[in-house]
Short mmCIF file of C-alpha atoms in Angstrom, two decimals:
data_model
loop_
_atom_site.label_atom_id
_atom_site.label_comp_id
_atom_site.label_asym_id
_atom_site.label_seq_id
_atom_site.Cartn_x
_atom_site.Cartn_y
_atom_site.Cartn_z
CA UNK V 1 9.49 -12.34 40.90
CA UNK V 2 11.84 -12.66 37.90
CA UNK V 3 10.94 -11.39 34.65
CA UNK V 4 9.76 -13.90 32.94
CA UNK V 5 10.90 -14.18 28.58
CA UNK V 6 8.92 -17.36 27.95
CA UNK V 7 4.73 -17.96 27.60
CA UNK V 8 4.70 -21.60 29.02
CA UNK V 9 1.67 -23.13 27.93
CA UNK V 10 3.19 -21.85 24.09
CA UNK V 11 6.09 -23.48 24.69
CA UNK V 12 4.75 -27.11 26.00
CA UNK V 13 2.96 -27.22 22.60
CA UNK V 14 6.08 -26.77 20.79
CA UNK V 15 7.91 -28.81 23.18
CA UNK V 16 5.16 -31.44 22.02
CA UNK V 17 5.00 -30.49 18.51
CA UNK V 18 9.09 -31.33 18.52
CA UNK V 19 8.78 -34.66 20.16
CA UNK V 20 6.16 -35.47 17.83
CA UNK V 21 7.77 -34.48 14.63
CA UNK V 22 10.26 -37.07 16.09
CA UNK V 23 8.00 -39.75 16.69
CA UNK V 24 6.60 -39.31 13.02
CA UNK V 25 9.87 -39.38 11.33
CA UNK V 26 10.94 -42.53 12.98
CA UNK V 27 7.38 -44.38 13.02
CA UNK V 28 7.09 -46.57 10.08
CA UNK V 29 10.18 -48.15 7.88
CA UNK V 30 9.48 -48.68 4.64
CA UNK V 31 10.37 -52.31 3.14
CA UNK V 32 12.59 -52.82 0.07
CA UNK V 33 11.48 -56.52 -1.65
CA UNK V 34 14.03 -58.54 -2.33
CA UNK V 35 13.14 -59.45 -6.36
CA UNK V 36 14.94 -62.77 -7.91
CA UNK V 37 16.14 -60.20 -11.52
CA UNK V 38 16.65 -57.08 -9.51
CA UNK V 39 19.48 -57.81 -7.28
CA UNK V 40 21.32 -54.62 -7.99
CA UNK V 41 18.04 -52.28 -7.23
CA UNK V 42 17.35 -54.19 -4.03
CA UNK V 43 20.48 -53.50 -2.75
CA UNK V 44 20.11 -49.72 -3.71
CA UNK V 45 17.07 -49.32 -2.08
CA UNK V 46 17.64 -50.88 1.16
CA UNK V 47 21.42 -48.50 1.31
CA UNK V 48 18.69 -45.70 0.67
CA UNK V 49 16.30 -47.24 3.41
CA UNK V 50 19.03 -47.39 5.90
CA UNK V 51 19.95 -43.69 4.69
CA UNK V 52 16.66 -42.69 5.79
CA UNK V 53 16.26 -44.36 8.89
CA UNK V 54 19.57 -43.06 10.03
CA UNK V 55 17.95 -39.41 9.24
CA UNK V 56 14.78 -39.96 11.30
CA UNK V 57 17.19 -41.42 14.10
CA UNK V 58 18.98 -38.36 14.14
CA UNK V 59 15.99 -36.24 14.23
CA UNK V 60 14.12 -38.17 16.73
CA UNK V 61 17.71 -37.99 19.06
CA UNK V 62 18.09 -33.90 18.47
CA UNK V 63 14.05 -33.09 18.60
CA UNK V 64 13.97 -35.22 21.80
CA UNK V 65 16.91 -33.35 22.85
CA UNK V 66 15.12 -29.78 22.00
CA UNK V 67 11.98 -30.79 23.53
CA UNK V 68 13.60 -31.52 26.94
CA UNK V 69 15.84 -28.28 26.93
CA UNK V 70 12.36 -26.53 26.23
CA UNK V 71 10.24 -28.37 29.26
CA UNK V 72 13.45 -27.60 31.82
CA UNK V 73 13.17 -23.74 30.80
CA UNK V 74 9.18 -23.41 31.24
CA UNK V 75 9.93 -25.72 34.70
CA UNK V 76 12.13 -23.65 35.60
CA UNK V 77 10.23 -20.18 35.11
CA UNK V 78 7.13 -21.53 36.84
CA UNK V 79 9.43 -22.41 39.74
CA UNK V 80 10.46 -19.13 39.96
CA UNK V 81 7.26 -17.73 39.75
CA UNK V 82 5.88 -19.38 42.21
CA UNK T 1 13.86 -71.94 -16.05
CA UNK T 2 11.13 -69.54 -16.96
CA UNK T 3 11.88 -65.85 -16.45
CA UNK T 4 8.99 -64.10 -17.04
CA UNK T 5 6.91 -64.96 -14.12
CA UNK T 6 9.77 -63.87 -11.97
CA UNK T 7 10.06 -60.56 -13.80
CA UNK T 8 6.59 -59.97 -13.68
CA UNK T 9 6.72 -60.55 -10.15
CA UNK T 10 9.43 -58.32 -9.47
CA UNK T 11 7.48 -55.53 -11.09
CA UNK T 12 5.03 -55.81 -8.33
CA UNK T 13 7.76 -55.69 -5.77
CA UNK T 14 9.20 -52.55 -6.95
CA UNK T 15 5.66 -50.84 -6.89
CA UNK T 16 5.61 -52.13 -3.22
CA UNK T 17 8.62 -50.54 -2.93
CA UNK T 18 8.00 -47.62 -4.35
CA UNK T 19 4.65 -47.07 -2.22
CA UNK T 20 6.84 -47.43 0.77
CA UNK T 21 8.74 -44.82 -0.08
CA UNK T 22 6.40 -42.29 -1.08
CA UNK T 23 5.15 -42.95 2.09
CA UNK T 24 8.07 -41.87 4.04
CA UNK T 25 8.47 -39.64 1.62
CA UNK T 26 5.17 -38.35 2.87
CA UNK T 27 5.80 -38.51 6.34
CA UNK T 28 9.53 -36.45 6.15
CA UNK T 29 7.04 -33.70 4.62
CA UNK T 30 5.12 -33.59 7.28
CA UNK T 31 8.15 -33.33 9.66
CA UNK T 32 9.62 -30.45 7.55
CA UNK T 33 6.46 -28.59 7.68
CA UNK T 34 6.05 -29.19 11.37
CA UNK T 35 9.16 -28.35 12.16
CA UNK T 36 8.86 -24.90 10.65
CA UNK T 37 6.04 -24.36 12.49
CA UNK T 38 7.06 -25.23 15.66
CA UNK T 39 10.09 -22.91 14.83
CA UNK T 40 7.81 -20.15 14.15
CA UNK T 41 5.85 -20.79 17.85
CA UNK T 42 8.95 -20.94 19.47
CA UNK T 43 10.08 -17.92 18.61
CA UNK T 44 6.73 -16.05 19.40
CA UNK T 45 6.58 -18.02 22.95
CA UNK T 46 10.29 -17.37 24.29
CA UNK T 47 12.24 -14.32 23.44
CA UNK T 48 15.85 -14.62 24.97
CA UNK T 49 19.65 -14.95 23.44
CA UNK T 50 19.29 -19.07 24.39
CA UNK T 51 16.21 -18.72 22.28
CA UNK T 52 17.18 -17.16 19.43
CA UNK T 53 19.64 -20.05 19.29
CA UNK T 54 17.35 -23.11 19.71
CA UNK T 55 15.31 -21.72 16.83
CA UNK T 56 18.11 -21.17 14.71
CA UNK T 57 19.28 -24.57 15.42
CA UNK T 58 15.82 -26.05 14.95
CA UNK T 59 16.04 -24.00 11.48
CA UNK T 60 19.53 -25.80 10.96
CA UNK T 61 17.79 -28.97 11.23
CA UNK T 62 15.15 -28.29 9.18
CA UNK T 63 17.26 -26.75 6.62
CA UNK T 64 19.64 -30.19 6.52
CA UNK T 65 16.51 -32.47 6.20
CA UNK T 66 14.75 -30.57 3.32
CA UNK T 67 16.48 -33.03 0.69
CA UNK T 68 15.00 -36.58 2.59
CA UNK T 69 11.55 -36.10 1.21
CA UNK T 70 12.36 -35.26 -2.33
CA UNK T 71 14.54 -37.88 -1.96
CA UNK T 72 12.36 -40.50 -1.77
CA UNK T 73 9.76 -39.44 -3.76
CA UNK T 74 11.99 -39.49 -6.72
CA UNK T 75 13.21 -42.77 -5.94
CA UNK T 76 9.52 -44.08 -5.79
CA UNK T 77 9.73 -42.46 -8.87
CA UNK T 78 12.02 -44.38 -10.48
CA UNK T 79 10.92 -47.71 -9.36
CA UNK T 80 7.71 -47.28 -10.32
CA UNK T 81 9.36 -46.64 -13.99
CA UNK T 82 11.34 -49.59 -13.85
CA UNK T 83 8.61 -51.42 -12.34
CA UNK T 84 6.88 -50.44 -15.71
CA UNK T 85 10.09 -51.75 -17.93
CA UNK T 86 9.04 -54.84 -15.68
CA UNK T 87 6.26 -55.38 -17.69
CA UNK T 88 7.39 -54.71 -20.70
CA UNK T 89 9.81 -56.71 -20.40
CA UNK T 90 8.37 -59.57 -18.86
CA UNK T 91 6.05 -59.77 -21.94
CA UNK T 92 8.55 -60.02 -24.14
CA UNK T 93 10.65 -62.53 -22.53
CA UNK T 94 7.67 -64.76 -22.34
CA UNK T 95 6.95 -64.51 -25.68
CA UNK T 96 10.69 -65.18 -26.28
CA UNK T 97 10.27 -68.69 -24.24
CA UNK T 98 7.09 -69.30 -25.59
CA UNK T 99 9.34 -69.64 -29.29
CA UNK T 100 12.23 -71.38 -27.32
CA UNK T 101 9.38 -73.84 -25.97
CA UNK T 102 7.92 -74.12 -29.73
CA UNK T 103 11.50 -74.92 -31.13
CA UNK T 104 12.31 -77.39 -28.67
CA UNK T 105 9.32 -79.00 -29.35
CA UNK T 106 9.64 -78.75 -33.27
CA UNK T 107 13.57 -80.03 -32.90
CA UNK T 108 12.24 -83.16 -31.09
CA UNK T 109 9.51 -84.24 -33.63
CA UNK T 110 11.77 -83.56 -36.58
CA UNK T 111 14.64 -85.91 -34.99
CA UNK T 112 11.54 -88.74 -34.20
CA UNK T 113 9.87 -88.56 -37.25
CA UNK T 114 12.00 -87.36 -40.45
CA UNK T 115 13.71 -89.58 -42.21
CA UNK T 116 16.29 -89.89 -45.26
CA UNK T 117 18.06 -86.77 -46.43
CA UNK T 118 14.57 -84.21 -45.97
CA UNK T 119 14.84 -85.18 -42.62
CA UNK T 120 18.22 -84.82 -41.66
CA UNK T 121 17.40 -80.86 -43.24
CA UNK T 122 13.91 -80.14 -41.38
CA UNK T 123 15.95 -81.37 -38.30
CA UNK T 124 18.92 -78.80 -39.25
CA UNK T 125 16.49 -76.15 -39.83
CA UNK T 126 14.36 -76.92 -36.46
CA UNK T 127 18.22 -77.23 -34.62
CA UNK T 128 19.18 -73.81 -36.38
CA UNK T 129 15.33 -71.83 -35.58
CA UNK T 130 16.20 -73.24 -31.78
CA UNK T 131 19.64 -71.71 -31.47
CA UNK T 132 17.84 -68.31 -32.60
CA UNK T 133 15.07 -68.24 -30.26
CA UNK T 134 17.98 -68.72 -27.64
CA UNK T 135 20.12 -65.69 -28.81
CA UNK T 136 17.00 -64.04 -29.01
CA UNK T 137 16.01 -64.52 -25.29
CA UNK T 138 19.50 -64.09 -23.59
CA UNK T 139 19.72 -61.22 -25.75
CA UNK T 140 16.18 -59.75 -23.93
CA UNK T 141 17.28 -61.31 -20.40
CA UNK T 142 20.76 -59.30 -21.05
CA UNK T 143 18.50 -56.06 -21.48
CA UNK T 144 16.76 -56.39 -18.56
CA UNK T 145 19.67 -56.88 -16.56
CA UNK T 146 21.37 -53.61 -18.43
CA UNK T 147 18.13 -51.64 -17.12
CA UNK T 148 17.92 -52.80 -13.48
CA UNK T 149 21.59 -51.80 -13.13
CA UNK T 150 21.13 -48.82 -14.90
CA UNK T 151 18.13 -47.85 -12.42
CA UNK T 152 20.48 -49.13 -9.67
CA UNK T 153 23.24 -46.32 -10.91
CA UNK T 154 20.47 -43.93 -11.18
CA UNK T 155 18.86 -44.79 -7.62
CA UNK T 156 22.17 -44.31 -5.79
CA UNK T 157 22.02 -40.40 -6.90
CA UNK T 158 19.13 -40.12 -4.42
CA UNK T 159 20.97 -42.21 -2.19
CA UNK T 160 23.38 -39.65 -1.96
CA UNK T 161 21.02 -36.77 -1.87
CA UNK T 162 19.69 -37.69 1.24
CA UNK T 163 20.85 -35.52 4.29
CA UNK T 164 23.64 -37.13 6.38
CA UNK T 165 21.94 -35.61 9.66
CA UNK T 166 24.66 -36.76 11.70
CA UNK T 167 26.90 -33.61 11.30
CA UNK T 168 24.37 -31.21 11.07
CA UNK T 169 22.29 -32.96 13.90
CA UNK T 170 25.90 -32.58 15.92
CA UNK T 171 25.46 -28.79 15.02
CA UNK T 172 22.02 -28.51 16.20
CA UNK T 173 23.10 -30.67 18.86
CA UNK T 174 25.94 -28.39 20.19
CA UNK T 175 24.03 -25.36 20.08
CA UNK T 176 20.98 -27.05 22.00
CA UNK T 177 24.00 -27.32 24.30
CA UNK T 178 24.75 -24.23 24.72
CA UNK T 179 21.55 -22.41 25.06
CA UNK T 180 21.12 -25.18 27.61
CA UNK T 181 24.42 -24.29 29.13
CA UNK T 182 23.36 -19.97 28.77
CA UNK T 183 19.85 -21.28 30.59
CA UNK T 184 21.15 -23.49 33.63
CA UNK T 185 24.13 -20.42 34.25
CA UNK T 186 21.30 -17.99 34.33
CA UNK T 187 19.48 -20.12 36.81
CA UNK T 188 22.75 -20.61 38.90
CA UNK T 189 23.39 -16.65 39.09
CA UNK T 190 19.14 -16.33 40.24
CA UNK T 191 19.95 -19.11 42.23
CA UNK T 192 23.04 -16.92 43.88
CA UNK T 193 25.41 -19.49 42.87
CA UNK T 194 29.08 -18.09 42.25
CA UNK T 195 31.30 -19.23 39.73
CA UNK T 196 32.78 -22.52 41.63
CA UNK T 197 29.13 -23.40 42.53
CA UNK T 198 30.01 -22.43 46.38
CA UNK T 199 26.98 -21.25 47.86
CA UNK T 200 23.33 -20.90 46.67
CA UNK T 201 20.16 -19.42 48.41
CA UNK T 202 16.48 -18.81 47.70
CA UNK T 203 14.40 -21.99 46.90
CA UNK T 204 12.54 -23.01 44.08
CA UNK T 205 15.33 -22.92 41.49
CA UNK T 206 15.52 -26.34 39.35
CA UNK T 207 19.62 -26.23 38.62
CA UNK T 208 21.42 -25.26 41.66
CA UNK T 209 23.50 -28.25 42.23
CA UNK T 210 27.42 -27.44 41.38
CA UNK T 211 27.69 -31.19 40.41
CA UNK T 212 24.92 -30.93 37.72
CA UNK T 213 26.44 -27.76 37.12
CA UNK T 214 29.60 -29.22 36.07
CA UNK T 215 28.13 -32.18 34.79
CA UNK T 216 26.09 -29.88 32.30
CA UNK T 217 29.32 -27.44 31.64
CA UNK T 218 31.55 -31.16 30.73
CA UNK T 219 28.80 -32.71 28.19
CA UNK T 220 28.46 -29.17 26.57
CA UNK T 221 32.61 -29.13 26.48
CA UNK T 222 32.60 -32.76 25.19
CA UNK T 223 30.19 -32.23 22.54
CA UNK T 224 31.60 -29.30 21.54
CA UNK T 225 35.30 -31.92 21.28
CA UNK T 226 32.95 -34.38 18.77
CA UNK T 227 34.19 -32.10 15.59
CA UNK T 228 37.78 -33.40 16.34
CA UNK T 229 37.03 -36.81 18.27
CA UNK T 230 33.56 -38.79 19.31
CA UNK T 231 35.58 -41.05 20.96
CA UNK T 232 37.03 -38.58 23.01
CA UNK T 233 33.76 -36.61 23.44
CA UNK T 234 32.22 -39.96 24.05
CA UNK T 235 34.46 -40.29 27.28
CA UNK T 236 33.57 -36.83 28.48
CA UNK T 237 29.74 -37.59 27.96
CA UNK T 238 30.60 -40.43 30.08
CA UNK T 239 32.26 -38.39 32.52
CA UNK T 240 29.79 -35.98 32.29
CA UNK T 241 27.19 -38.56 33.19
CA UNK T 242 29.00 -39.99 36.00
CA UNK T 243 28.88 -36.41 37.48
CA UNK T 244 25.43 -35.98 37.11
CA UNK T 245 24.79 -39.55 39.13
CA UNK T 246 26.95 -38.38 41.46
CA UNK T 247 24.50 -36.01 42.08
CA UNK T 248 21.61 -38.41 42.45
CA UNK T 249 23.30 -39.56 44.67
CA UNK T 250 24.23 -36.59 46.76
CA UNK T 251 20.35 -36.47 46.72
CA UNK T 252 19.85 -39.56 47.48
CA UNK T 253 22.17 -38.95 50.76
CA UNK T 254 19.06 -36.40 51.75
CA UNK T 255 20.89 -32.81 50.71
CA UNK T 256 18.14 -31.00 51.49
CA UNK T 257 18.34 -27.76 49.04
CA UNK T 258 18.27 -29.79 45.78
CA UNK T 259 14.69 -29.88 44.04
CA UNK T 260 16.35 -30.68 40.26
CA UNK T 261 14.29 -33.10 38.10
CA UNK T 262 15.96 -36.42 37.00
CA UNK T 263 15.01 -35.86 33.00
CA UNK T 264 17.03 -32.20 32.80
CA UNK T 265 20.66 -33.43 32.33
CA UNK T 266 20.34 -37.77 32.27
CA UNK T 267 18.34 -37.33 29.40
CA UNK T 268 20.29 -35.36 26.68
CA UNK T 269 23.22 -36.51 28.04
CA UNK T 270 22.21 -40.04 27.62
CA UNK T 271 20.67 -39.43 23.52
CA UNK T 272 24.05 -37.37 22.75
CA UNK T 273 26.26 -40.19 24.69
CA UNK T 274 24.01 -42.76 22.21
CA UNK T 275 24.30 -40.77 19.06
CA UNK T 276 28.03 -40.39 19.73
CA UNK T 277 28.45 -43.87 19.67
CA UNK T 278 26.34 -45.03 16.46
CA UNK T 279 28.40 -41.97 14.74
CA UNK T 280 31.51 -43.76 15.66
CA UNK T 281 30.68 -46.42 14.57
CA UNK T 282 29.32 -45.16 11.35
CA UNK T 283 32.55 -43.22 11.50
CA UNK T 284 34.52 -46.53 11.40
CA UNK T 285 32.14 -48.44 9.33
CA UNK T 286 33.22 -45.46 6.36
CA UNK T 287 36.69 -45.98 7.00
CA UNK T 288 36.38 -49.73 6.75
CA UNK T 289 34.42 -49.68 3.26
CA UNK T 290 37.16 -46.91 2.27
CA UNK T 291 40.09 -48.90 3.14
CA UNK T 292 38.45 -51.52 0.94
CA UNK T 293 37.72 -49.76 -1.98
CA UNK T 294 41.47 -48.79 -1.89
CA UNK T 295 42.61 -52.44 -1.46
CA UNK T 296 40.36 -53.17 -4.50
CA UNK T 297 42.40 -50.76 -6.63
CA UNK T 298 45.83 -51.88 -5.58
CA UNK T 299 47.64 -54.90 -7.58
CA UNK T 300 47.18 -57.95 -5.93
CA UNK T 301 50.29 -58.57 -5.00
CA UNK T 302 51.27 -59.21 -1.69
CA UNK T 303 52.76 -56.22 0.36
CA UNK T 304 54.03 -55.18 -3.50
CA UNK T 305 53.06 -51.63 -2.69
CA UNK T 306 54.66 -51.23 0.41
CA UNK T 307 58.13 -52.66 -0.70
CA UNK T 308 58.09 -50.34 -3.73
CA UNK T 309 57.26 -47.50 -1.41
CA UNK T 310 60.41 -48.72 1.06
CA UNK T 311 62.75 -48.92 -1.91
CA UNK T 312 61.95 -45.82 -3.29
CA UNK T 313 62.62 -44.32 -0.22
CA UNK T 314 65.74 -45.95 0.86
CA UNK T 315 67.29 -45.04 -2.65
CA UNK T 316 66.14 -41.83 -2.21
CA UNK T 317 67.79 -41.63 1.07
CA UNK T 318 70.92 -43.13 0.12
CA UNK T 319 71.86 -41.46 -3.37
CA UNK T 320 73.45 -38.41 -1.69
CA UNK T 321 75.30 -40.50 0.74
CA UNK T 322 76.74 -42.29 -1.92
CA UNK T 323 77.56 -39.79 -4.38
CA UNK T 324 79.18 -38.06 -1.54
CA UNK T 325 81.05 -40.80 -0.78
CA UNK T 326 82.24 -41.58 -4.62
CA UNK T 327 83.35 -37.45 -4.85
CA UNK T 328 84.93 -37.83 -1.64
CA UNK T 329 86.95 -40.55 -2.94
CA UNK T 330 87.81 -38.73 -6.03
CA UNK T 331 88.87 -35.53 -4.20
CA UNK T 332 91.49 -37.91 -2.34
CA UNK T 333 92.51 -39.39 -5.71
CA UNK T 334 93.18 -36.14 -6.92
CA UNK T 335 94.97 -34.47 -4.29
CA UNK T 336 97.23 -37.67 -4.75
CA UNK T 337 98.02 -37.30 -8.21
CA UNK T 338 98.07 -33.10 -8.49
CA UNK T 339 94.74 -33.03 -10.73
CA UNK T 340 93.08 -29.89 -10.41
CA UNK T 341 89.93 -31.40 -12.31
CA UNK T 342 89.89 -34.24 -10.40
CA UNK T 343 89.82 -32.05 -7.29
CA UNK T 344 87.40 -29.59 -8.68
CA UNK T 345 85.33 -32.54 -9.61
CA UNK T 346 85.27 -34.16 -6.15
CA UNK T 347 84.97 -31.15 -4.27
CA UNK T 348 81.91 -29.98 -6.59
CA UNK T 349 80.54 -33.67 -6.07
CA UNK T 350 80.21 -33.77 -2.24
CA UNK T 351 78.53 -29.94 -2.81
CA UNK T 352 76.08 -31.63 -4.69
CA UNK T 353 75.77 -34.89 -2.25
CA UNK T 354 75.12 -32.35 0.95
CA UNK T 355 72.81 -30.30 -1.33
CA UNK T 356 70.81 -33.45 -2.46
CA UNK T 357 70.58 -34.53 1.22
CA UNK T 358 69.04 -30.40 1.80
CA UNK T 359 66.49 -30.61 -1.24
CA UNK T 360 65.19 -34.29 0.29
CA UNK T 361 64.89 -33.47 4.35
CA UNK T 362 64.12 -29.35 3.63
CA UNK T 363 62.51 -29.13 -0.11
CA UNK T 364 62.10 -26.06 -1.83
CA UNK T 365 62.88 -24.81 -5.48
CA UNK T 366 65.84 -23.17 -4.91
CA UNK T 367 67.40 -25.68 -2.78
CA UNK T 368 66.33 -28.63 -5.42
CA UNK T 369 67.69 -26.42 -8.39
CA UNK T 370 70.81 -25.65 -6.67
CA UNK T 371 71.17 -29.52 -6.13
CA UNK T 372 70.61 -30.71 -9.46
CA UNK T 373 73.12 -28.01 -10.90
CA UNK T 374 75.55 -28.96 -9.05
CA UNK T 375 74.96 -32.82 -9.15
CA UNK T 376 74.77 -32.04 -12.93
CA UNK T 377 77.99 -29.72 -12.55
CA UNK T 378 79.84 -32.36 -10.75
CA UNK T 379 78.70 -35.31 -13.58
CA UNK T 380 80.31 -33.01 -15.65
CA UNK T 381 83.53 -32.65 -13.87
CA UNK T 382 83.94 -36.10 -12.87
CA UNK T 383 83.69 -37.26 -17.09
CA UNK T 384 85.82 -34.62 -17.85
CA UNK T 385 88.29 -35.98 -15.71
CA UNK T 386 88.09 -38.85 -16.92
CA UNK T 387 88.40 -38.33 -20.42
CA UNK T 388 91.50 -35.94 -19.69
CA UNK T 389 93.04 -38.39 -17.51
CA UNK T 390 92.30 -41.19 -20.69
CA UNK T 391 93.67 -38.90 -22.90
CA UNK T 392 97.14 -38.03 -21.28
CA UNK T 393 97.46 -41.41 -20.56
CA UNK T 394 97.45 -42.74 -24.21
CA UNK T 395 100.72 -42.36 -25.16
CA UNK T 396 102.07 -44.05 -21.82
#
């Protein structure tokens, strides 16, 4: 049997925990109004809106990414184990 | 057109707004604080080098997308304030065209009903009170508008505190990579692989398959190319991919040794191949708004830049060749008539041509100051001459 470096059940809840910090960065988008005497705000707001959406994107893409690294390894030590 | 109503209602917008954001202000929080747990648990559950890196990477992350929550919630902030100035401001602009409304009014009954000289006076007067209730309210509209696009200015600084992800995310990305890579080579050597992916044996190992193998050792290569081009790394990714369907379909074709799990290498391969692209295109989208803000600042003149550029350049080109030419003239003219200036001159001249030429195509201080003294030197010859030649020529 190989030495196994890894406590899989531990490492599916991170493996979760990672996917779902994902999930809840990308789950809601906030709105930005569009007001008739605030033209210039709006258009700050929604450049900051997009700003943030691009970050919970990116974290969603690289968590995700994470996550599945993390599920191969603990598949992969079971399968050795057994 | 009545303002106030619409200012008043924009207040309430902003505080939508700014609810919004606190919100996902709130939620980025809760992903920073998760993701230093989950940090933490990883490193307690899985001790190995490939581990060390994925929680240093996940660390990375975390690190990059500390300034999105405070972000926000300063920009709620703000809104919230202006939505405030809203108010204020809405009341005064009503009251503003509450005395426009009044004056109107008072104009129109002192035209109907005055009469003789009093008349034409109270309707001066209510003409005059009307003109002042209208400075008075574009002055009040013209504050408002001063504040939003002050609060606009002042927004955009937590627009650009927020975490461009994208090159960090590529770092966390890479390195995912590469403890991936460190994991499916340790798997290969268990799995008796050698290097060229030639032979395996035992059963049970999950990445034994030299075309996944290269597949996984192409994306990690490609990402690893993004730094310098996505469009590049976006073709290997591709590649990468292709290799890995390959191998679906060498399953497919019933290879009997392979027991690898579809999500392993489709799935990153397929969210870095993604994120690739949107970069690119963000990448582009930059580039675009740049070369605009540049064409802003430029003179509208058509292509005026680009001539003065070309003429600048073809005179710089073409002042040594013409000096040269001129002092090579002169050293003919002066080996013609016996004048040892004139020959000096020329001879100095076409030095100072070739040396010109040097200081444009090699640079260099000494170079340029050897140029310009003798281009100066020469100058000086070639009036000299001239003035001795002029002067033994008077008396002729």
């Amino acid at each position: 049997m190989a030495a196994v470096d890894i406590d899989a059940p531990a490492a599916r809840r991170v493996s979760r925990a990672l996917r779902r910090a994902g999930d809840v960065a990308s789950s809601a988008t906030p709105t930005a109004y569009a007001g008739a005497t605030i033209g210039p705000v709006t258009a700050t707001i929604e450049a900051l809106i997009a700003r943030e959406r691009a970050v919970a994107t990116d974290l969603q893409d690289v968590l995700g990414t994470a996550a599945a690294s993390l599920d191969e390894r603990v598949a992969q030590v079971l399968a050795v184990d057994r | 057109m009545n303002w106030a109503p619409r200012i008043q209602r924009d207040a309430g917008a902003l505080r939508a707004t700014a609810e919004g954001l606190d919100a996902a202000a709130e939620r980025h929080h809760q992903v920073a604080t998760d993701l230093g747990r989950a940090s933490s648990d990883l490193a307690a559950a899985w001790t190995s080098p490939a581990a060390t890196r994925m929680v240093a990477d996940l660390r990375d992350v975390r690190a990059s997308h500390r300034p999105t929550a405070p972000a926000l919630a300063a920009a709620a902030g703000q809104l919230r304030s202006l939505a405030n100035q809203a108010d204020t401001a809405a009341a005064r602009v009503g009251v503003l065209e509450e005395r426009v409304a009044n004056a109107e009014r008072a104009l129109a009954r002192a035209r109907w009903s005055g009469s003789g000289i009093e008349g034409i006076v109270d309707a001066d007067r209510a003409q005059q009170a009307l003109w002042a209730a209208r400075r008075d309210l574009s002055r009040e509209l013209d504050t408002w508008n001063a504040t939003v696009r002050q609060s606009a200015s002042a927004l955009g600084a937590n627009v650009e505190a927020m975490p461009r992800l994208g090159g960090r995310s590529w770092s966390a990305l890479n390195g995912l990579g590469a403890a991936g890579a460190a994991l499916s080579g340790r798997s290969m050597a268990r799995a008796g692989f050698n290097a060229r992916g030639g032979r395996f044996k035992g059963r049970g190992i999950n990445v034994r398959n030299p075309a996944l193998w290269v597949g996984y050792r192409t994306a990690s290569r490609a990402t690893k190319a993004l730094a310098g081009s996505a469009p590049v790394a976006r073709a290997g990714l591709t590649g990468a991919f292709a290799a890995t369907a390959r191998t679906w379909d060498y399953r497919a074709r019933g290879h009997k040794g392979w027991t690898g799990r579809r999500g392993f290498i489709d799935r990153p391969v397929t969210t870095a191949s993604g994120w690739i692209g949107r970069t690119s295109q963000q990448v582009r989208g930059s580039a675009g708004a740049m070369a605009s803000r540049v064409a802003g600042t430029v003179p509208r003149v058509p292509g005026l830049a680009g001539v003065a550029r070309t003429t600048a350049g073809q005179m710089a080109r073409r002042v040594p060749v013409v000096g040269t030419v001129f002092s090579g003239a002169e050293l003919v003219q002066g080996v013609r008539s016996g004048d040892g200036l004139q020959i000096a001159s020329g001879a100095v001249g076409i030095a100072a041509g070739v040396a010109v030429g040097a200081a444009l195509v090699v640079g260099g201080p000494v170079i340029v100051a050897t140029a310009t003294a003798l281009t100066v030197g020469a100058a000086a010859m070639s009036v000299g001459g001239a003035v001795s030649r002029w002067w033994k020529g008077r008396g002729d």
